[in-house]
Structures are given as structure tokens and as C-alpha cells.
């Protein structure tokens, strides 16, 4: 299955984007899970690993300014690659928004989702070419 | 400066979306962004939900407005508030003709609904329609929704269309269709089992994106069944070779690596295919060697590929040269300063030592550093490594360390895992009995409620049966040492229930065995156990049984048992207990105390726990009784399968199930109506089982029998008569399981069968572990704080090695497979043969154009489209500048890290992390902040006002200033 969820959470613990792949969690389950994870990641120093084990999966996280990008993966996933996948996602958003910031993602939540939708399907990384990822979104913008 | 940038940012908001974002939406986002606490955020969202609930239901909401409402609903759900009232509007939005609206609708629906939600059925039709659309973007949106929403039941509705789309001219559609099929495979492998060949075909797709996506389903298929895909080894190797040689379009490059994510996926697949297969592995050696040689170690992504190569090398049939390269890469990871790389290094080492245990020795100190690191993640990974390299020479050090760590963690999930590992290692490698019992005591004491019950049973059996030696002395010594330790431990407060059970059992069996402790002392201790605060019924049952055993032993020895007052009160308490089990035990004890010594001895023989209880499943001892009953006129027992009544029931059941399965949803159009056949008759012929199935109030029975008799004119006469007879049985046993209910001899035999089987019998799992514990009791150097010593005890010197060989010959099979057979294997493959095998030329699967890797034949479809649509309508100066600069130096953004103003409150410290990720980029970039002011004009007066207010300092920027900070800067 690979990726179980992608979460964007700021350092106040507020969710900015959430996408789950493996199972559909109820609102309460999500709340609890997101809270636990963010608490765990916030407690870590910057010298420590960017990986945390939580319950039966691993969380690979990366911090950009005030935003944490958290990706929950299965145990046999390549953590370094996921770390770079996060960066690829940020670079892709950056190419689209230009100097992407937390507010860009908040105002264009659906677009951030669309990009992620192109990159990850069924919990697998399927597209890593930035132009391929952005093409449908830009075509859509132009059409409207 | 900072404030100017903020204004620019706010002015720029909305320039991307162009239209549609109302002031309300901007205000909402802004207020969420500035919420200082979760409570404040909750208040905002609750207010929002209330107003949406009202407004979304208004008639004639404009479509664009509706899109905004839907996104606001997404926000509400994302922040943890129920927005189910709006789901139906999201569903409706998927019908919209405008693509952005449709796609937003699909997105919202996939976020809102679980795959078994009732509303999904309403979307299936829309999906079907959209899959047929001429606009490929609509098809893509529908396929993305298919991946999230289609469940097992609805797969047939879209399957044919998805399969057709595999041949769509647009690569984006083909890619998504492949993933939709992959989803179907995940949901229900049987539904697509006949379509697996499509994946093989798509592997040769001439678009690299489709090929890359196809690797995902193939990986799943191959992990399920390796052997059916061995023929693809050469193809995968060929693709990997081409990717590594940069034959893919440049757009797939990431930080100067050629399509690293595809490489990693391929390496994962090769690891599966080459595992234990010398021939298949032979094909891979060459390309793996190339990757090791080329891989750049300065970037994260390079290391990610390198790590995956190590995993692959350690999984496939060993090759000396590659192992050497892998070991070298691993040691670089371990020596790195980055914790991430160390983590990967420890993991890689764990994989390599399975092939060659000697590799670990070189890295002793690095491993111990990781073990003592305050970083929990790294520590756990290292424990995993230690677990893999445990042998009888170092088990004491490793298990002691694990327990020490276990005591200090609060995470139950991991505690359980590490406790079970301790137990496993202790059972497998324990050097002495005393050590084993001591270790188990610690595990039980600190994680007793988390370990498996089986472990407790194993421990009890071990103490009862000893270690399989015939030496009685050693056995009784083991028991008395166990008793000693348990009596000591009972002083501790708050022991876990499972541990108390073990203690009670052992004290009952062996507490008085060596005569060291008087019976009254042990009984007193056991009574104390039951008075403890956390004592549950199971422990009480164990305790009272233990007291009973001790009393029995005393009586059979001819001694008089004086009843302690606390014991008497315990008996009194339990004999009025709500638990019938405890009550029974208490009465049994009282009864036992009145018996004479001989009777007691046969009821409770000393040390009888090891005796096997033989179960006679055929109940031969009842033969006489049965024979006698039959002679006296009882009806003989009829096996269940031969009973006529029940066979009817099961027929009916299967018929019912069949009907249920054909009741699935149908998505194709209805067929033309046909004259309906008479369905009624077959059901009438079995009216009685229905009565068995659905309990009906007794009064209706009369009427129903008469009904049945009326219907008997239609049904077969004899079956109707039979039915009436059975009917009366049904009245008796309405609530029970539908079985043959005749009330004579046979039924009594079944009940006796049950009771005899009810005797608990512990199955023989423990004998294995006992054998393993049996061997090797030798001294280990004490653990000192000094690392060198720790290293020596963990990794063992040369002396340790010879010992290891000696033990491995006597060890039980499981121990053998752990570390024998490896060293020989690793040397057996010579590099020459591997080269010969890998030599045959590989078909150019991707067909990416011949020799020139950066060929111009690959046209960027995006650029083509740009040309078609014409110049961008409002080219904002910033966008251009960023884009061009981005093209010149792909890593430019990373450079911005250094650019963070120190005033940026908490984010200042973050630079150092990211810097170590991208230490390569040192170019400073100061230009990014200024041009953002020039971002297009923005109509929202209020925002501008707000921004001005910020500038003046009226509104504190401190609420969440980071909102406006660039993620990459």
C-alpha cells in the first residue's frame, strides 16, 4: 500500500490538508490521530531523524517554515524516498503558486489536493514529473 | 520589509484563482489562519457550519457559489466537524458540466465519503457517464474518483469502461486507468484476475509515466506470486538500465537523479524476483553494479536509491562484489552525521548481516552510538538490528538492554512489541534457567498485561517440566528458585494480572514442595494476592485453586491443615461470589477439606500437572451404556449429516444464500419484462424450516399448521405430512440451533462427549523452546559503561565465534536457520559467471528513441498545449521571474532557506534542519521577497485595509505571522 496518509499541519497543530489512502477514518479518529502525530513530531529536535514510529506505521515528516508535511507510510517503505517525495510536492506547489506559503494552500486547498491526486494514487507514487502533474490543473485554469 | 511582503502577499491572493473567491471565503480562511487556539478555531468552524447549513439549502444557489460552499464544507470536515448535511450537494456538483466544478465535486465526495457510504450509488452513474466523455480531463477526474469510491460491489459497473480506457490515446488517462485497475485488484483480486495481462502490456507503454504507474500493480502482483512473473526479470532489468542511463525525459529528473522514484520501485520489484533465485539474480548484477557506481551520495535522493539498492542486493542471490559495494555504502551511512542516514544505515546493516554476520563487527561503535542516542527512532531501529543479530553469546546483554528500555517507555504499542521480542529471544537463547526466569519475571512485571497469554502458559509449563533434562535435582532447583523469586516479587505493588496468575499457579504446585516454606505461609501469601486492589476473578480463581492444592498436599501427607482466618474469610467471600466459577471452586475446597487423606491424594495427586490427559474422542467407554439403552428400546443415534430434517434446512439455507448473492446491485439497464414463473411452489414445500429460522409467537403456530395443510394440496402430500410432524419439534426448540431433536439415548451421549472434551489440555508448543533453552550455559562478561566492553559483548570476539559454531551444531532447528548456512553462500558466486549471464542485449522496452539520451523527439506535451492555448492571459511579472529563475537553477528554492529573517519568531531555527538536507546549495537569493509586491492588483478593499492596519501595527502580526512566510523561504 505504501503511503497511508498525507497531512499538512502547522505548528499550532491546525490541519491544513489531509488525505487518507488506506482506510476511511471517522472524524474523531482523524482528530485523535492527527493530534497524536503532531504532538510527537513537535517534540522532536531538528537533529533527530525525520522518521517517527506511530502505532503500526511510520511517519516521515519535514518542516517548511511553519508547516509540517507528514506522510504516514507502511513499515517497508523507503523513508528517504518519502522525504524527497515531500520535497517534490513542495517544489511542485512552488512552481504553480510561486513562492508557495501556507496561505496559498489555504486559499487554494482544492488545487493542492489536485496536485496530490496526480502524484499519489492508491497510496503509490505514480507521477513525479512536475509538468505532468501541473498540466491538468493549468489546462483547467485556462479553460475557465 | 517584512510587512511590505505581507501586503504583497495579501494583494496577490486570488490572482491565481482569478474568479470565484468571495470576501466571505477569504475572511473565513483568514480567521482560521489567525485562530490562536483549537477552541477558537472550533468556534469559527461551528459558526461557519451553521451558516452553511442554512445557505446551502437555499434554492438557486449559483454554481460557482456552490463550489465555494463545498470547499468550505471540506474545511469544516478537515478541521474535525461534521458536515454530512452537505454531502448531497457535493454529489450533485459531480454532475456539473464545467470541469473545475465537476472536479471539485469529485474531490469533495472522495474526501467525505467512505467507500461503503450510501450516497456512492448515486455517483456511479455519473462516473459511468464521465468515463465516456470526449474531454480527457473529465475522464481523468472520473478515474481518480473511481480509485477512491468504487467498492467491491460496484466494480462490475465500471470495469469494462476502465479496461477500454487502457488503450486511450492520452497517456494521463492510460496511467489513471492502470491505477483504477490496481485499485480493483486491491479491493477484490478475483474481479480482475482475468485482466492481469493488461498490466504486462502497459509495462511496455511508450509513455514513461504509464510504465511507472504500472509498476505499482505489478509490485503487488509479484509479491503475491513471484513465480508467475519470472519472465519479466529481463524486462525490468532493461527498464532499470535505461532509466539509470537517463533515457527518460528530463522532466522526470529530480535533483540531478534520473527518475529516482521509478528506479526505487524497480529495485523493490527486482528484490522480490531475485530472492533465492540464482538465475534471475544473475541478470541483475550488472545493472545493480552500475547503480552503485553512479549513485551520487551527496543528495538525499541519491542515498534513497542507494539504500534501495542495498535492500535489493541483500534480498537477491548473493554476489560477493555487490555485497562489498553494499557494505561500503552502508558504512558511509553509519558514519554520516545525519540521523536520517544513520537510521537508514542501521536498517541496511540489519539486512546485510543476514547474509554475512561479520559485517557488523566493523560498525560496533557506530551501532552502540545509535543505541545510546537520545533519538527514540534511532534507538528503536538499533534494537531491531540487535534483535536480528542475537545469538547465545550476546543474548544476556541484548535482552537486558531491551528490558531496561522497555521499562522506560510508555507507548503500549511498542512496549508490546519489544516485550514479545524479549520473550522470544529468551526462549530461544537463554543460557541458564535462573536467567530465563529472572528475565521473564522482569518482562511480566513491567509489561505483564501486554504479553500474550501463551507466554504465561509457556513459562508455567517450563517450570513444571523443567528443561527436558532427566536430572531431577536441577528441576527441583529451578522450581524452588522460581518460588523464591515469586515470594519476593509478591511484595511489589500493582503486579499485572497475568503475572499474578503465573505466581499463584507456581506457588500452588511447588510452594511447599521443597519444605522450605510452611503451608500456612504460602496460603497466607495467596490470600494476600486476592486482597490486592487490582485482583480480578481469574487471579482469584488461580489463587483459590492454589490454596486447594496446598491443602490437598498437606492432607495427603497426613498433616493437619489449620484454616487461617483470612483464608476462611476468602472462602466465605468466594462461596457467595457472583462468578459461578469462583463459587464452585470455593465449595470444592470446602468439600476437599472434609475428605480423608487417601481420597484427597487421588483427587489431587502431587505434581500431576505434567501428566498427559488422554482424550478418547470415540467415547469407547460409553459403548456398553449405549448398547444397553438401545436394547431397552432407545432410538439409535443418527449422525447429523444423515438427518432428514436438517438436510432440508441446509438446502433451504443454501438456496437463501444463493438468492442473496444474486441480489447484487445491477448497473446495466433492465431487461424486457418476461412473464414471471411461479416462484411460490418450491418455498411452500419446506414451510417448517422457516418456523425454525424465524421464531414466531406460539399462538400463530396453529394457524400456520392449518395453512400448511391447506397448501399441501399444492405441495407433495408426503412432504407436507412430514412438515407437520417436524413442526411440533420446532415449537419446542424454537430458539436453539436447528438440530435433530429426539430426546432419547443418543442425545445423552452427545452431552457426555462435551464434558470430556471440556477438560482443558495445554497443547505442546513449549517443548521446542525447552530444547533450545537446554543448551549452552556459559559466563558472559559483565556490562560496563564502557562502550568497548559493550561492543565486545554484543558483537563477540573470536572466542565468541568458536563458541557460536559449537552451539549452533547442537541447537534446535530454528536457531540453526538464523545464522548458519550464510558465510558459505556469499562466496559461492563468482563475478565472471554473473557477467556472462547479464550480457544478452535487452529489448528496448520503453522505445524512448535511440542513442541520444536527450533526444528532441520527446516533446513536452505541456509546452505543446501552451502553444495551442496561446499566451497566458495575465502574465504577472513575479510568476515569470520565478519561473525563469527556477529553470536556471533547479535548486534555487532550497537556497532561500538561508534567507529567513531572524525576526521570524520560531521559524528562525528551522533553517538548520533544511540546511543539512540541502547543504549543497549555498547560493543566496535575496530577490524573492521584493517582487511579490508587484503581484497583480487585488480588489478586496477590506484585506488591503487589514494589511495597512498590520503595517501600522494595529493588528498584531504575531497571531500567525508564519502564514505569510514562504514555505521554501
Short mmCIF file of C-alpha atoms in Angstrom, two decimals, chain B residues 119 203 212 382 415 547 575 698 727 933 948:
data_model
loop_
_atom_site.label_atom_id
_atom_site.label_comp_id
_atom_site.label_asym_id
_atom_site.label_seq_id
_atom_site.Cartn_x
_atom_site.Cartn_y
_atom_site.Cartn_z
CA UNK B 119 -24.53 8.05 -1.49
CA UNK B 203 4.65 -2.09 -18.83
CA UNK B 212 5.97 3.93 -13.93
CA UNK B 382 19.03 -0.23 16.58
CA UNK B 415 6.12 -1.95 24.57
CA UNK B 547 -4.76 -22.94 48.12
CA UNK B 575 -18.76 -19.04 48.01
CA UNK B 698 -46.69 -19.58 19.80
CA UNK B 727 -43.37 -28.56 13.14
CA UNK B 933 4.60 43.34 -4.04
CA UNK B 948 -2.48 48.56 6.19
#
